[in-house]
Amino acid sequence: MGNGIQSIHPFVMFFYYLFVGFYAMFFNHPVFLLVGCFALVAVNLTHDRGSSMKQWLPMMVGMTLLIILVNPFINSRGTHVFFYFRGKQVTLEATLYGVVTSMSLLMILLLFISLNLVLNGNKILYIFSRILPKTAFLIMLSIRFVPLLKRRLTEIQDVQRLKGRTIRQGSIRNRAKSGMAIMQILLAWSLEEAIETADSMKARGYGTGKRSPYNPFRLTKVDRQWLVYLFVLFIISVIGGLLGYGKIIIYPKLGTLHLYSLDWVVFASSMAIILFPVFVEGREQLKWKYSA
Amino acid sequence: MEVFRLNEVSFSFPEEEQIVLQDISVTINEGEFVIIGGASGSGKTTLLKLLKKELRPTGDLKGDIVFRGKPVEEWDGKRLIEQIGYVFQDPDNQIVMDEVMQEIVFGLENLGYSNFEMRKRVAEMVHFFGVEDLLRAKPSELSGGQKQLLNLLSVLLMKPRVLLLDEPTSQLDPVAAKELILMLERLNKETGMTIVLVEHRMEELYAMADRVLFLEKGRVLYNSTSREVIARVYQDETKQLLAYLPSFSRLYMEFESNPILDSIPLTVKECKQWIGQDAKEQAVQPTVPGKAESSPFLLQMEDVYYRYKIDAPIVLKNFHLTIRKGEFFSLVGGNGSGKTTALRAGLGSIKPQRGKIWFEGREIGKMKDSEWLGKIAYLPQNPRTYFLQQTIEEEMLINHAHLKAEEAERRMNDLLETFGITHLRSRHPYDCSGGEMQKAALACMLMSEPDLLFMDEPTKGMDPISKQQLGELLTHLQKQGLTIFMVTHDIGFTAHFANRCAMMFDGEIAADGTPNELFKGNYFYTTAINRATRETRQAEVLTYEEAVAIWNVHETI
């Protein structure tokens, strides 16, 4: 599962996540958002049958419920009053606003779970390196150091523990002292080792001129087609949204929730954006089954 | 054609009187495989760094270094970077990027090559090395040997004319080291690449080297073919270099009544031919484990199971080990066999999921820190992790407030004397050389008179002379009652100094016995001299010293 989407060029995926993120914050019609959430659940299911979504489930449910329940009680704007709680009015508008906010956040959370699976590690750095090449290079260098530092830290801890310096036992004061000592060794040691790293960079010509970054991904014809697909639909959705479709008025007085025919057009085009990974995956499946 | 020509090159560091290199005149020809040997501090690494312009240390350089007919200074920077490749000692420190693929193209990116050229070179070289499956891996997931191969690969992608390597195998286990050396030999033979290699572990290099260079105190002592160097060392009686020669060549020089230059054996095969195959089939002596000693147990590990994470593979399983008082125990085994984990369990750094560990008959997990502090000492691979104080003297005295001042002083002086580091007492530990730092750390630990000393790869990256000194020192300490638990790859060292050893395989102890029982008869896990003397007319030996002691028959050869 999820092989189809991994072969899509990171740039296409980048725009996909950008557009869906935009969608989640731009539209506020509850139907739009609710169906958007379901669509993203479907997208996550195609990635890994929802196993990473499961890990986040308690967090997602908790957050949604919390916002829906708490918002009406701390926010008393709106005109349709349900009842009074400790002298403050609890309104329909505030309740609905809570629902909309929580779903919009839920969508973004789902989006990040998917992003984490698809644009992992080097793909995200690759996108970065096109926008901010120096920063991306620096990030790469720093990530490289993490496992090194971790290994050195365990080694130092092993040695210092036998000298009675440990952060696992003793008074807080002593633990803090030991921690500082351990950090001091780690820093001195790593700085010294880093000299060799710098030498190795110099020996391979770092800093002799402009770098020409290696490009591990190639934009294929299919990628270009999907990119056009996403952009066209996105433009339709944005124009629709600017004209007021897919949006509702909540404060000060709740407007209509009715969906007009043009609302449906905007709805369809934005759904087509969100479900893009499902289409990719489906196409892949069909090809596998019927091409031979 | 000459690749390098050095004309009376001298070098010294600024504000230091001592001269690092003096009047070095050497020529290195295209396609040669040159190895450079010499004790630590003899200037080997400095010499190598002088050949690579970007790494040249700041200091006073006299004489000229000519690369392919043109002084190095006149070359275009980028061309020079490409044409002279350099591989460093530590496999980890050289790696810059977080993905293997990114790492190998790092140099090409810096030099501004097109994506087309990068893809082409990567495709070719990766195939030659056979490491396609590693391309998407992270460097931190690779073994030491794989990392060093990756470093070599990333240098080779720049298509160098000459390859300089500074002790590339010193941090590797014997099998990985061998693999790297074989790769170098293949490069030299198949592509004619010039290779200059600085090494301590030279035993197997003599056979493939076209030329051997020995440095001493910044001067070239020998510069000739392998066999000639060996013969000259014996002729001049250069005692300090004997330890650098292959042990089977030493056997030949010692036992052959009139040695001939061309038949000095450089490989196990040649040595066997010289001794002569044993005519009659020797009955295989079944090795009987020696009788148990009677001294009390110091450390017992019973039925220990350990894994780092719940879904990670098991590192230790059904691990049993007992160490008696006064033993010098050595644990050997391949990479990833769980040696280091076993040591850490013994230290109490990790708590096994199953099984028990006793120290002096009491369970480690249930003891208070104060009960074992000072009784267990641990010398890590990198002694730098030990020091916190400004001077060695302070470090030695800091944890001994309970002792009377003069008592502590006396003990410190004794130790400094024993270790021969009295002159370093007021020096900052980081300003000492690797070997000195190790001795200093050991001296500091012995201040509290520990019962048990753990050591992790104490001979890594050491030259043969320092190794010998360390071994003698440890034997001396053992005689004074110290029990030693060592984890190592170094079979030669183990065979020479340990009195009990065990081989680990797949999380268990596969065999346990004296070095003789354990190593004699193995194909790989043994010393080269043992391989050379097995099934020959002479008695099978593990070390050169053993041969000298028990072979007394010049006439039979």
mmCIF file of C-alpha atoms in Angstrom, chain B residues 49-261:
data_model
loop_
_atom_site.group_PDB
_atom_site.id
_atom_site.type_symbol
_atom_site.label_atom_id
_atom_site.label_comp_id
_atom_site.label_asym_id
_atom_site.label_seq_id
_atom_site.Cartn_x
_atom_site.Cartn_y
_atom_site.Cartn_z
ATOM 1 C CA LYS B 49 48.451 15.834 5.144
ATOM 2 C CA LEU B 50 51.194 17.820 3.461
ATOM 3 C CA LEU B 51 50.410 15.968 0.248
ATOM 4 C CA LYS B 52 46.800 17.166 0.353
ATOM 5 C CA LYS B 53 46.968 20.923 0.017
ATOM 6 C CA GLU B 54 43.631 21.698 1.672
ATOM 7 C CA LEU B 55 44.585 19.795 4.825
ATOM 8 C CA ARG B 56 48.074 21.176 5.165
ATOM 9 C CA PRO B 57 48.607 22.098 8.820
ATOM 10 C CA THR B 58 49.772 25.622 9.533
ATOM 11 C CA GLY B 59 53.467 25.682 10.203
ATOM 12 C CA ASP B 60 56.819 26.225 8.676
ATOM 13 C CA LEU B 61 57.217 24.211 5.466
ATOM 14 C CA LYS B 62 60.515 24.032 3.613
ATOM 15 C CA GLY B 63 61.315 22.230 0.372
ATOM 16 C CA ASP B 64 59.011 21.556 -2.587
ATOM 17 C CA ILE B 65 56.225 19.134 -3.151
ATOM 18 C CA VAL B 66 55.699 18.439 -6.824
ATOM 19 C CA PHE B 67 52.513 16.787 -8.036
ATOM 20 C CA ARG B 68 52.610 15.387 -11.570
ATOM 21 C CA GLY B 69 55.402 17.612 -12.720
ATOM 22 C CA LYS B 70 54.056 20.884 -11.301
ATOM 23 C CA PRO B 71 54.531 22.278 -7.768
ATOM 24 C CA VAL B 72 51.378 21.832 -5.738
ATOM 25 C CA GLU B 73 51.026 25.579 -5.246
ATOM 26 C CA GLU B 74 50.679 26.169 -8.995
ATOM 27 C CA TRP B 75 47.775 23.797 -9.451
ATOM 28 C CA ASP B 76 44.220 24.988 -9.810
ATOM 29 C CA GLY B 77 42.424 24.400 -6.493
ATOM 30 C CA LYS B 78 39.489 22.442 -7.854
ATOM 31 C CA ARG B 79 41.623 20.169 -10.029
ATOM 32 C CA LEU B 80 43.818 19.362 -7.066
ATOM 33 C CA ILE B 81 40.845 18.516 -4.856
ATOM 34 C CA GLU B 82 39.636 16.082 -7.476
ATOM 35 C CA GLN B 83 42.943 14.480 -8.255
ATOM 36 C CA ILE B 84 44.089 13.817 -4.705
ATOM 37 C CA GLY B 85 41.607 11.863 -2.614
ATOM 38 C CA TYR B 86 41.936 11.587 1.157
ATOM 39 C CA VAL B 87 40.314 9.114 3.546
ATOM 40 C CA PHE B 88 40.519 9.782 7.272
ATOM 41 C CA GLN B 89 40.911 7.557 10.282
ATOM 42 C CA ASP B 90 37.554 7.786 11.991
ATOM 43 C CA PRO B 91 34.696 6.382 9.901
ATOM 44 C CA ASP B 92 32.043 8.541 11.555
ATOM 45 C CA ASN B 93 33.605 11.963 11.578
ATOM 46 C CA GLN B 94 34.044 12.159 7.828
ATOM 47 C CA ILE B 95 30.414 11.637 7.005
ATOM 48 C CA VAL B 96 28.617 14.915 6.506
ATOM 49 C CA MET B 97 25.168 14.144 5.148
ATOM 50 C CA ASP B 98 22.313 12.139 6.609
ATOM 51 C CA GLU B 99 21.753 9.845 3.645
ATOM 52 C CA VAL B 100 24.231 7.591 1.891
ATOM 53 C CA MET B 101 23.266 8.863 -1.558
ATOM 54 C CA GLN B 102 23.633 12.501 -0.506
ATOM 55 C CA GLU B 103 26.970 11.698 1.082
ATOM 56 C CA ILE B 104 28.572 10.106 -1.937
ATOM 57 C CA VAL B 105 27.650 12.963 -4.251
ATOM 58 C CA PHE B 106 28.750 15.591 -1.706
ATOM 59 C CA GLY B 107 32.103 16.203 -3.375
ATOM 60 C CA LEU B 108 30.600 16.358 -6.866
ATOM 61 C CA GLU B 109 28.002 18.858 -5.677
ATOM 62 C CA ASN B 110 30.732 21.047 -4.220
ATOM 63 C CA LEU B 111 32.681 21.019 -7.452
ATOM 64 C CA GLY B 112 29.622 21.971 -9.440
ATOM 65 C CA TYR B 113 29.140 18.880 -11.591
ATOM 66 C CA SER B 114 25.956 18.469 -13.606
ATOM 67 C CA ASN B 115 23.267 16.064 -12.528
ATOM 68 C CA PHE B 116 23.967 13.978 -15.606
ATOM 69 C CA GLU B 117 27.610 13.491 -14.656
ATOM 70 C CA MET B 118 26.702 12.694 -11.029
ATOM 71 C CA ARG B 119 24.182 10.050 -12.013
ATOM 72 C CA LYS B 120 26.637 8.463 -14.409
ATOM 73 C CA ARG B 121 29.469 8.248 -11.903
ATOM 74 C CA VAL B 122 27.223 7.041 -9.087
ATOM 75 C CA ALA B 123 25.758 4.311 -11.260
ATOM 76 C CA GLU B 124 29.185 3.076 -12.247
ATOM 77 C CA MET B 125 30.960 3.219 -8.909
ATOM 78 C CA VAL B 126 28.111 1.954 -6.763
ATOM 79 C CA HIS B 127 27.925 -1.067 -8.976
ATOM 80 C CA PHE B 128 31.671 -1.672 -8.699
ATOM 81 C CA PHE B 129 31.388 -1.593 -4.907
ATOM 82 C CA GLY B 130 28.188 -3.618 -4.877
ATOM 83 C CA VAL B 131 26.427 -1.390 -2.365
ATOM 84 C CA GLU B 132 23.185 -0.643 -4.235
ATOM 85 C CA ASP B 133 21.078 -1.687 -1.271
ATOM 86 C CA LEU B 134 22.734 0.855 1.003
ATOM 87 C CA LEU B 135 21.942 3.947 -1.062
ATOM 88 C CA ARG B 136 18.789 4.887 0.820
ATOM 89 C CA ALA B 137 20.158 3.985 4.255
ATOM 90 C CA LYS B 138 21.175 6.440 6.912
ATOM 91 C CA PRO B 139 24.883 6.499 7.798
ATOM 92 C CA SER B 140 24.054 5.910 11.463
ATOM 93 C CA GLU B 141 22.566 2.527 10.542
ATOM 94 C CA LEU B 142 25.759 1.268 8.887
ATOM 95 C CA SER B 143 28.531 -0.764 10.491
ATOM 96 C CA GLY B 144 32.001 0.722 10.861
ATOM 97 C CA GLY B 145 33.284 -1.172 7.845
ATOM 98 C CA GLN B 146 30.389 -0.058 5.676
ATOM 99 C CA LYS B 147 30.947 3.537 6.775
ATOM 100 C CA GLN B 148 34.593 3.412 5.789
ATOM 101 C CA LEU B 149 33.652 1.873 2.432
ATOM 102 C CA LEU B 150 31.188 4.729 1.973
ATOM 103 C CA ASN B 151 33.944 7.254 2.684
ATOM 104 C CA LEU B 152 36.182 5.581 0.156
ATOM 105 C CA LEU B 153 33.374 5.568 -2.388
ATOM 106 C CA SER B 154 32.571 9.235 -1.945
ATOM 107 C CA VAL B 155 36.226 10.108 -2.554
ATOM 108 C CA LEU B 156 36.506 7.799 -5.564
ATOM 109 C CA LEU B 157 33.538 9.439 -7.267
ATOM 110 C CA MET B 158 35.712 12.489 -7.822
ATOM 111 C CA LYS B 159 38.019 10.266 -9.905
ATOM 112 C CA PRO B 160 41.274 10.932 -8.056
ATOM 113 C CA ARG B 161 44.658 10.072 -9.550
ATOM 114 C CA VAL B 162 46.074 9.243 -6.154
ATOM 115 C CA LEU B 163 44.420 8.043 -2.979
ATOM 116 C CA LEU B 164 45.812 8.975 0.440
ATOM 117 C CA LEU B 165 44.549 7.020 3.434
ATOM 118 C CA ASP B 166 45.326 7.779 7.061
ATOM 119 C CA GLU B 167 44.953 4.603 9.158
ATOM 120 C CA PRO B 168 41.604 3.776 7.567
ATOM 121 C CA THR B 169 41.283 0.412 9.315
ATOM 122 C CA SER B 170 42.331 1.395 12.826
ATOM 123 C CA GLN B 171 38.731 1.665 14.053
ATOM 124 C CA LEU B 172 37.487 -1.493 12.320
ATOM 125 C CA ASP B 173 37.273 -5.116 13.369
ATOM 126 C CA PRO B 174 39.666 -7.533 11.619
ATOM 127 C CA VAL B 175 37.130 -8.824 9.107
ATOM 128 C CA ALA B 176 35.996 -5.341 8.037
ATOM 129 C CA ALA B 177 39.603 -4.162 7.934
ATOM 130 C CA LYS B 178 40.515 -7.021 5.640
ATOM 131 C CA GLU B 179 37.607 -6.207 3.352
ATOM 132 C CA LEU B 180 38.698 -2.583 3.020
ATOM 133 C CA ILE B 181 42.289 -3.573 2.318
ATOM 134 C CA LEU B 182 41.149 -6.027 -0.346
ATOM 135 C CA MET B 183 39.101 -3.278 -1.959
ATOM 136 C CA LEU B 184 42.192 -1.074 -2.049
ATOM 137 C CA GLU B 185 44.240 -3.864 -3.577
ATOM 138 C CA ARG B 186 41.586 -4.386 -6.219
ATOM 139 C CA LEU B 187 41.509 -0.674 -7.063
ATOM 140 C CA ASN B 188 45.262 -0.640 -7.351
ATOM 141 C CA LYS B 189 45.413 -3.727 -9.540
ATOM 142 C CA GLU B 190 42.391 -3.130 -11.755
ATOM 143 C CA THR B 191 42.483 0.611 -12.261
ATOM 144 C CA GLY B 192 46.149 1.284 -11.600
ATOM 145 C CA MET B 193 45.313 3.870 -8.980
ATOM 146 C CA THR B 194 48.211 5.155 -6.920
ATOM 147 C CA ILE B 195 47.634 4.442 -3.237
ATOM 148 C CA VAL B 196 49.514 5.819 -0.252
ATOM 149 C CA LEU B 197 48.472 4.180 2.986
ATOM 150 C CA VAL B 198 49.515 5.035 6.532
ATOM 151 C CA GLU B 199 48.946 2.068 8.860
ATOM 152 C CA HIS B 200 49.848 0.459 12.159
ATOM 153 C CA ARG B 201 48.389 -2.943 11.426
ATOM 154 C CA MET B 202 50.781 -3.842 8.643
ATOM 155 C CA GLU B 203 50.994 -7.623 8.828
ATOM 156 C CA GLU B 204 48.921 -8.307 5.723
ATOM 157 C CA LEU B 205 50.000 -5.235 3.778
ATOM 158 C CA TYR B 206 53.554 -6.274 2.983
ATOM 159 C CA ALA B 207 52.375 -8.754 0.380
ATOM 160 C CA MET B 208 50.464 -6.171 -1.637
ATOM 161 C CA ALA B 209 52.701 -3.146 -1.175
ATOM 162 C CA ASP B 210 55.140 -2.134 -3.883
ATOM 163 C CA ARG B 211 57.060 -0.061 -1.412
ATOM 164 C CA VAL B 212 57.332 0.262 2.347
ATOM 165 C CA LEU B 213 58.362 3.512 3.975
ATOM 166 C CA PHE B 214 59.362 3.742 7.619
ATOM 167 C CA LEU B 215 59.515 7.061 9.384
ATOM 168 C CA GLU B 216 61.248 7.692 12.652
ATOM 169 C CA LYS B 217 61.306 11.011 14.437
ATOM 170 C CA GLY B 218 60.455 12.837 11.220
ATOM 171 C CA ARG B 219 63.094 11.174 9.050
ATOM 172 C CA VAL B 220 62.805 8.449 6.459
ATOM 173 C CA LEU B 221 64.445 5.379 7.947
ATOM 174 C CA TYR B 222 63.681 2.884 5.194
ATOM 175 C CA ASN B 223 62.227 3.302 1.739
ATOM 176 C CA SER B 224 62.302 0.168 -0.342
ATOM 177 C CA THR B 225 60.390 -2.962 -1.384
ATOM 178 C CA SER B 226 58.762 -5.054 1.339
ATOM 179 C CA ARG B 227 61.410 -7.803 1.346
ATOM 180 C CA GLU B 228 64.317 -5.427 1.260
ATOM 181 C CA VAL B 229 62.938 -3.464 4.189
ATOM 182 C CA ILE B 230 62.541 -6.651 6.216
ATOM 183 C CA ALA B 231 66.064 -7.751 5.393
ATOM 184 C CA ARG B 232 67.489 -4.313 6.182
ATOM 185 C CA VAL B 233 65.729 -4.156 9.534
ATOM 186 C CA TYR B 234 67.429 -7.420 10.510
ATOM 187 C CA GLN B 235 70.737 -6.386 9.020
ATOM 188 C CA ASP B 236 70.800 -3.068 10.899
ATOM 189 C CA GLU B 237 69.231 -4.634 13.999
ATOM 190 C CA THR B 238 66.632 -1.870 14.200
ATOM 191 C CA LYS B 239 64.952 -3.371 17.245
ATOM 192 C CA GLN B 240 62.163 -0.806 17.548
ATOM 193 C CA LEU B 241 60.797 -1.758 14.134
ATOM 194 C CA LEU B 242 60.719 -5.535 14.636
ATOM 195 C CA ALA B 243 57.170 -5.327 15.940
ATOM 196 C CA TYR B 244 56.045 -3.780 12.638
ATOM 197 C CA LEU B 245 57.225 -6.704 10.544
ATOM 198 C CA PRO B 246 54.932 -9.630 9.673
ATOM 199 C CA SER B 247 55.425 -12.296 12.293
ATOM 200 C CA PHE B 248 55.978 -15.072 9.747
ATOM 201 C CA SER B 249 58.711 -13.060 8.053
ATOM 202 C CA ARG B 250 60.297 -12.685 11.453
ATOM 203 C CA LEU B 251 60.176 -16.454 11.907
ATOM 204 C CA TYR B 252 62.018 -16.861 8.637
ATOM 205 C CA MET B 253 64.671 -14.281 9.456
ATOM 206 C CA GLU B 254 65.174 -15.778 12.895
ATOM 207 C CA PHE B 255 65.189 -19.475 12.069
ATOM 208 C CA GLU B 256 66.530 -19.683 8.511
ATOM 209 C CA SER B 257 70.269 -20.219 8.674
ATOM 210 C CA ASN B 258 71.052 -18.288 5.492
ATOM 211 C CA PRO B 259 68.074 -16.147 4.513
ATOM 212 C CA ILE B 260 67.648 -15.291 0.825
ATOM 213 C CA LEU B 261 66.056 -11.959 0.017
#
